[in-house]
Amino acid sequence: MPKLEIEKEIELGNEDYCIKREYLICEDYKLFWVAPRNSAELTIIKVSSQPVPWDFYINLKLKERLNEAFDHLCSCYQYQDGCIVWHQYINCFTLQDLLQHSEYITHEIAVLIIYNLLTIVEKLHKAEIVHGDLSPRSLILRNRIHDPYDCNENNQALKIVDFSYSVDLRVQLDVFTLSGFRTVQILEGQKILANCSSPYQVDLFGIADLAHLLLFKEHLQVFWDGSFWKLSQNISELKDGELWNKFFVRILNANDEATVSVLRELAAEMNGVFDTTFQSHLNKALWKVGKLTSPGALLFQ
């Protein structure tokens, strides 16, 4: 694998790209911002020391099983000592960044993110893929959004950039434990995990945890009221609190139901709030987020 240094160049797709910044460091991989020569348009590369391109494998299987181009802007470069996955979405940022700028997280932004995540995970589960780590660092929000509610995978506002903890249940049914999923590790100590009878449920808890982070700026905290699992936080004070109450009660108490049906039902419920007033507020919020995600601002951060 080529040596990666800040302000040095790397060839991607027969074009030279300059490595602008080390963006995120995780246990098994790093994310870098790269830009074409003489251009400010930033894209992301994920660099792993593992020669097996698991992310690319998952993308290929999704494309094969869903009969659609799941992510046509994802390319892979494989080497003897590692691999590089290139996400060609311009001027994106992870939700981890957004959470560090919580003043940008409006009700409308939270609904947009969760709605998109529900539709994405529905497709994953339909293809028998469990993600296992639906955390802020694994998800990017695109800067250029033409239709925030477009369910076409290649037009969606939200994208997954890391499948390191994903499992292909069609071929890996007996080679993992639930404790191996990062979502389970993050929520360790939560009693609701004892009710997790299916690996698919792990992603439901991951979505619930992300929604909790967006709304309350902390990880999921739940309790059993004798009939249902409910949030410890007071939802009634939230804007559209009834919507969020229905969301959390449903996603936390899916039990043995098919998760594809639960996810589709929840997405339809979210879709019900999309009206002209919501759209107007969302456009203003996205404009502010756009300022946050300009190339200059991204590099400055």
PDB file of N, CA and C in Angstrom, residues 137-191:
ATOM      1  N   ARG A 137     -19.740   7.612  14.046  1.00  0.00           N
ATOM      2  CA  ARG A 137     -18.510   7.588  13.249  1.00  0.00           C
ATOM      3  C   ARG A 137     -18.669   6.787  11.965  1.00  0.00           C
ATOM      4  N   SER A 138     -19.694   5.922  11.895  1.00  0.00           N
ATOM      5  CA  SER A 138     -19.889   5.060  10.730  1.00  0.00           C
ATOM      6  C   SER A 138     -20.782   5.682   9.665  1.00  0.00           C
ATOM      7  N   LEU A 139     -21.353   6.860   9.958  1.00  0.00           N
ATOM      8  CA  LEU A 139     -22.357   7.447   9.078  1.00  0.00           C
ATOM      9  C   LEU A 139     -21.956   8.849   8.659  1.00  0.00           C
ATOM     10  N   ILE A 140     -22.144   9.158   7.381  1.00  0.00           N
ATOM     11  CA  ILE A 140     -21.860  10.501   6.895  1.00  0.00           C
ATOM     12  C   ILE A 140     -23.134  11.142   6.364  1.00  0.00           C
ATOM     13  N   LEU A 141     -23.210  12.455   6.527  1.00  0.00           N
ATOM     14  CA  LEU A 141     -24.317  13.236   5.985  1.00  0.00           C
ATOM     15  C   LEU A 141     -23.802  13.981   4.771  1.00  0.00           C
ATOM     16  N   ARG A 142     -24.502  13.827   3.671  1.00  0.00           N
ATOM     17  CA  ARG A 142     -24.065  14.451   2.424  1.00  0.00           C
ATOM     18  C   ARG A 142     -24.431  15.930   2.416  1.00  0.00           C
ATOM     19  N   ASN A 143     -23.533  16.725   1.825  1.00  0.00           N
ATOM     20  CA  ASN A 143     -23.735  18.165   1.755  1.00  0.00           C
ATOM     21  C   ASN A 143     -24.716  18.527   0.641  1.00  0.00           C
ATOM     22  N   ARG A 144     -24.695  17.765  -0.452  1.00  0.00           N
ATOM     23  CA  ARG A 144     -25.539  18.067  -1.596  1.00  0.00           C
ATOM     24  C   ARG A 144     -26.755  17.156  -1.590  1.00  0.00           C
ATOM     25  N   ILE A 145     -27.869  17.672  -1.135  1.00  0.00           N
ATOM     26  CA  ILE A 145     -29.090  16.893  -1.008  1.00  0.00           C
ATOM     27  C   ILE A 145     -30.156  17.513  -1.901  1.00  0.00           C
ATOM     28  N   HIS A 146     -30.544  16.816  -2.955  1.00  0.00           N
ATOM     29  CA  HIS A 146     -31.563  17.335  -3.869  1.00  0.00           C
ATOM     30  C   HIS A 146     -32.964  17.080  -3.335  1.00  0.00           C
ATOM     31  N   ASP A 147     -33.203  15.898  -2.804  1.00  0.00           N
ATOM     32  CA  ASP A 147     -34.502  15.550  -2.239  1.00  0.00           C
ATOM     33  C   ASP A 147     -34.249  14.782  -0.944  1.00  0.00           C
ATOM     34  N   PRO A 148     -34.444  15.426   0.213  1.00  0.00           N
ATOM     35  CA  PRO A 148     -34.113  14.789   1.492  1.00  0.00           C
ATOM     36  C   PRO A 148     -34.844  13.480   1.744  1.00  0.00           C
ATOM     37  N   TYR A 149     -35.962  13.223   1.062  1.00  0.00           N
ATOM     38  CA  TYR A 149     -36.759  12.039   1.345  1.00  0.00           C
ATOM     39  C   TYR A 149     -36.688  11.029   0.211  1.00  0.00           C
ATOM     40  N   ASP A 150     -35.742  11.201  -0.694  1.00  0.00           N
ATOM     41  CA  ASP A 150     -35.565  10.268  -1.802  1.00  0.00           C
ATOM     42  C   ASP A 150     -35.019   8.961  -1.250  1.00  0.00           C
ATOM     43  N   CYS A 151     -35.744   7.863  -1.476  1.00  0.00           N
ATOM     44  CA  CYS A 151     -35.323   6.559  -0.941  1.00  0.00           C
ATOM     45  C   CYS A 151     -34.337   5.847  -1.856  1.00  0.00           C
ATOM     46  N   ASN A 152     -34.046   6.425  -3.024  1.00  0.00           N
ATOM     47  CA  ASN A 152     -33.036   5.840  -3.893  1.00  0.00           C
ATOM     48  C   ASN A 152     -31.695   5.904  -3.180  1.00  0.00           C
ATOM     49  N   GLU A 153     -31.035   4.747  -3.044  1.00  0.00           N
ATOM     50  CA  GLU A 153     -29.823   4.651  -2.237  1.00  0.00           C
ATOM     51  C   GLU A 153     -28.764   5.663  -2.648  1.00  0.00           C
ATOM     52  N   ASN A 154     -28.600   5.894  -3.936  1.00  0.00           N
ATOM     53  CA  ASN A 154     -27.532   6.770  -4.399  1.00  0.00           C
ATOM     54  C   ASN A 154     -27.860   8.251  -4.232  1.00  0.00           C
ATOM     55  N   ASN A 155     -29.107   8.573  -3.869  1.00  0.00           N
ATOM     56  CA  ASN A 155     -29.500   9.962  -3.670  1.00  0.00           C
ATOM     57  C   ASN A 155     -29.744  10.302  -2.213  1.00  0.00           C
ATOM     58  N   GLN A 156     -29.633   9.325  -1.326  1.00  0.00           N
ATOM     59  CA  GLN A 156     -29.988   9.560   0.064  1.00  0.00           C
ATOM     60  C   GLN A 156     -29.021  10.504   0.763  1.00  0.00           C
ATOM     61  N   ALA A 157     -29.588  11.225   1.763  1.00  0.00           N
ATOM     62  CA  ALA A 157     -28.789  12.192   2.507  1.00  0.00           C
ATOM     63  C   ALA A 157     -27.734  11.507   3.361  1.00  0.00           C
ATOM     64  N   LEU A 158     -28.044  10.322   3.850  1.00  0.00           N
ATOM     65  CA  LEU A 158     -27.165   9.620   4.783  1.00  0.00           C
ATOM     66  C   LEU A 158     -26.484   8.449   4.094  1.00  0.00           C
ATOM     67  N   LYS A 159     -25.220   8.228   4.413  1.00  0.00           N
ATOM     68  CA  LYS A 159     -24.468   7.109   3.834  1.00  0.00           C
ATOM     69  C   LYS A 159     -23.685   6.396   4.936  1.00  0.00           C
ATOM     70  N   ILE A 160     -23.492   5.093   4.752  1.00  0.00           N
ATOM     71  CA  ILE A 160     -22.662   4.301   5.661  1.00  0.00           C
ATOM     72  C   ILE A 160     -21.253   4.199   5.077  1.00  0.00           C
ATOM     73  N   VAL A 161     -20.234   4.515   5.894  1.00  0.00           N
ATOM     74  CA  VAL A 161     -18.857   4.464   5.395  1.00  0.00           C
ATOM     75  C   VAL A 161     -18.020   3.394   6.088  1.00  0.00           C
ATOM     76  N   ASP A 162     -18.639   2.601   6.939  1.00  0.00           N
ATOM     77  CA  ASP A 162     -17.865   1.558   7.626  1.00  0.00           C
ATOM     78  C   ASP A 162     -18.734   0.338   7.877  1.00  0.00           C
ATOM     79  N   PHE A 163     -18.269  -0.816   7.370  1.00  0.00           N
ATOM     80  CA  PHE A 163     -18.965  -2.087   7.583  1.00  0.00           C
ATOM     81  C   PHE A 163     -18.081  -3.070   8.352  1.00  0.00           C
ATOM     82  N   SER A 164     -17.148  -2.560   9.139  1.00  0.00           N
ATOM     83  CA  SER A 164     -16.170  -3.413   9.816  1.00  0.00           C
ATOM     84  C   SER A 164     -16.810  -4.472  10.712  1.00  0.00           C
ATOM     85  N   TYR A 165     -17.952  -4.137  11.338  1.00  0.00           N
ATOM     86  CA  TYR A 165     -18.604  -5.056  12.271  1.00  0.00           C
ATOM     87  C   TYR A 165     -19.785  -5.788  11.631  1.00  0.00           C
ATOM     88  N   SER A 166     -19.970  -5.612  10.340  1.00  0.00           N
ATOM     89  CA  SER A 166     -21.121  -6.202   9.664  1.00  0.00           C
ATOM     90  C   SER A 166     -20.971  -7.713   9.519  1.00  0.00           C
ATOM     91  N   VAL A 167     -22.120  -8.379   9.485  1.00  0.00           N
ATOM     92  CA  VAL A 167     -22.154  -9.829   9.330  1.00  0.00           C
ATOM     93  C   VAL A 167     -23.108 -10.174   8.194  1.00  0.00           C
ATOM     94  N   ASP A 168     -22.658 -11.077   7.344  1.00  0.00           N
ATOM     95  CA  ASP A 168     -23.489 -11.595   6.257  1.00  0.00           C
ATOM     96  C   ASP A 168     -24.154 -12.874   6.759  1.00  0.00           C
ATOM     97  N   LEU A 169     -25.412 -12.752   7.167  1.00  0.00           N
ATOM     98  CA  LEU A 169     -26.082 -13.895   7.797  1.00  0.00           C
ATOM     99  C   LEU A 169     -26.377 -15.032   6.820  1.00  0.00           C
ATOM    100  N   ARG A 170     -26.251 -14.758   5.548  1.00  0.00           N
ATOM    101  CA  ARG A 170     -26.466 -15.836   4.583  1.00  0.00           C
ATOM    102  C   ARG A 170     -25.312 -16.833   4.612  1.00  0.00           C
ATOM    103  N   VAL A 171     -24.121 -16.364   4.987  1.00  0.00           N
ATOM    104  CA  VAL A 171     -22.955 -17.258   4.988  1.00  0.00           C
ATOM    105  C   VAL A 171     -22.252 -17.332   6.344  1.00  0.00           C
ATOM    106  N   GLN A 172     -22.614 -16.486   7.304  1.00  0.00           N
ATOM    107  CA  GLN A 172     -21.897 -16.433   8.585  1.00  0.00           C
ATOM    108  C   GLN A 172     -22.793 -16.723   9.779  1.00  0.00           C
ATOM    109  N   LEU A 173     -23.818 -17.470   9.609  1.00  0.00           N
ATOM    110  CA  LEU A 173     -24.830 -17.653  10.649  1.00  0.00           C
ATOM    111  C   LEU A 173     -24.264 -18.177  11.962  1.00  0.00           C
ATOM    112  N   ASP A 174     -23.226 -18.998  11.923  1.00  0.00           N
ATOM    113  CA  ASP A 174     -22.731 -19.641  13.143  1.00  0.00           C
ATOM    114  C   ASP A 174     -21.335 -19.184  13.565  1.00  0.00           C
ATOM    115  N   VAL A 175     -20.863 -18.059  13.019  1.00  0.00           N
ATOM    116  CA  VAL A 175     -19.468 -17.697  13.299  1.00  0.00           C
ATOM    117  C   VAL A 175     -19.344 -16.371  14.051  1.00  0.00           C
ATOM    118  N   PHE A 176     -20.365 -16.012  14.833  1.00  0.00           N
ATOM    119  CA  PHE A 176     -20.273 -14.766  15.572  1.00  0.00           C
ATOM    120  C   PHE A 176     -21.126 -14.862  16.844  1.00  0.00           C
ATOM    121  N   THR A 177     -20.868 -13.940  17.775  1.00  0.00           N
ATOM    122  CA  THR A 177     -21.717 -13.796  18.960  1.00  0.00           C
ATOM    123  C   THR A 177     -22.220 -12.357  18.989  1.00  0.00           C
ATOM    124  N   LEU A 178     -23.347 -12.138  19.644  1.00  0.00           N
ATOM    125  CA  LEU A 178     -23.908 -10.783  19.694  1.00  0.00           C
ATOM    126  C   LEU A 178     -22.945  -9.809  20.366  1.00  0.00           C
ATOM    127  N   SER A 179     -22.145 -10.304  21.310  1.00  0.00           N
ATOM    128  CA  SER A 179     -21.207  -9.424  22.018  1.00  0.00           C
ATOM    129  C   SER A 179     -20.103  -8.897  21.102  1.00  0.00           C
ATOM    130  N   GLY A 180     -19.967  -9.495  19.926  1.00  0.00           N
ATOM    131  CA  GLY A 180     -18.960  -9.019  18.980  1.00  0.00           C
ATOM    132  C   GLY A 180     -19.392  -7.776  18.230  1.00  0.00           C
ATOM    133  N   PHE A 181     -20.673  -7.456  18.232  1.00  0.00           N
ATOM    134  CA  PHE A 181     -21.157  -6.238  17.580  1.00  0.00           C
ATOM    135  C   PHE A 181     -20.797  -5.021  18.432  1.00  0.00           C
ATOM    136  N   ARG A 182     -20.316  -3.974  17.792  1.00  0.00           N
ATOM    137  CA  ARG A 182     -19.898  -2.780  18.540  1.00  0.00           C
ATOM    138  C   ARG A 182     -21.091  -2.114  19.230  1.00  0.00           C
ATOM    139  N   THR A 183     -22.273  -2.173  18.621  1.00  0.00           N
ATOM    140  CA  THR A 183     -23.462  -1.599  19.251  1.00  0.00           C
ATOM    141  C   THR A 183     -23.701  -2.229  20.617  1.00  0.00           C
ATOM    142  N   VAL A 184     -23.552  -3.557  20.719  1.00  0.00           N
ATOM    143  CA  VAL A 184     -23.748  -4.260  21.987  1.00  0.00           C
ATOM    144  C   VAL A 184     -22.679  -3.825  22.992  1.00  0.00           C
ATOM    145  N   GLN A 185     -21.445  -3.623  22.514  1.00  0.00           N
ATOM    146  CA  GLN A 185     -20.368  -3.179  23.398  1.00  0.00           C
ATOM    147  C   GLN A 185     -20.647  -1.780  23.945  1.00  0.00           C
ATOM    148  N   ILE A 186     -21.179  -0.893  23.090  1.00  0.00           N
ATOM    149  CA  ILE A 186     -21.481   0.480  23.507  1.00  0.00           C
ATOM    150  C   ILE A 186     -22.594   0.502  24.552  1.00  0.00           C
ATOM    151  N   LEU A 187     -23.604  -0.358  24.368  1.00  0.00           N
ATOM    152  CA  LEU A 187     -24.760  -0.385  25.268  1.00  0.00           C
ATOM    153  C   LEU A 187     -24.600  -1.399  26.394  1.00  0.00           C
ATOM    154  N   GLU A 188     -23.377  -1.847  26.624  1.00  0.00           N
ATOM    155  CA  GLU A 188     -23.124  -2.848  27.670  1.00  0.00           C
ATOM    156  C   GLU A 188     -23.678  -2.369  29.015  1.00  0.00           C
ATOM    157  N   GLY A 189     -24.367  -3.254  29.699  1.00  0.00           N
ATOM    158  CA  GLY A 189     -24.956  -2.895  30.983  1.00  0.00           C
ATOM    159  C   GLY A 189     -26.434  -2.581  30.895  1.00  0.00           C
ATOM    160  N   GLN A 190     -26.939  -2.318  29.682  1.00  0.00           N
ATOM    161  CA  GLN A 190     -28.365  -2.073  29.503  1.00  0.00           C
ATOM    162  C   GLN A 190     -29.121  -3.405  29.549  1.00  0.00           C
ATOM    163  N   LYS A 191     -30.085  -3.525  30.436  1.00  0.00           N
ATOM    164  CA  LYS A 191     -30.788  -4.793  30.641  1.00  0.00           C
ATOM    165  C   LYS A 191     -31.577  -5.236  29.412  1.00  0.00           C
TER     166      LYS A 191
END
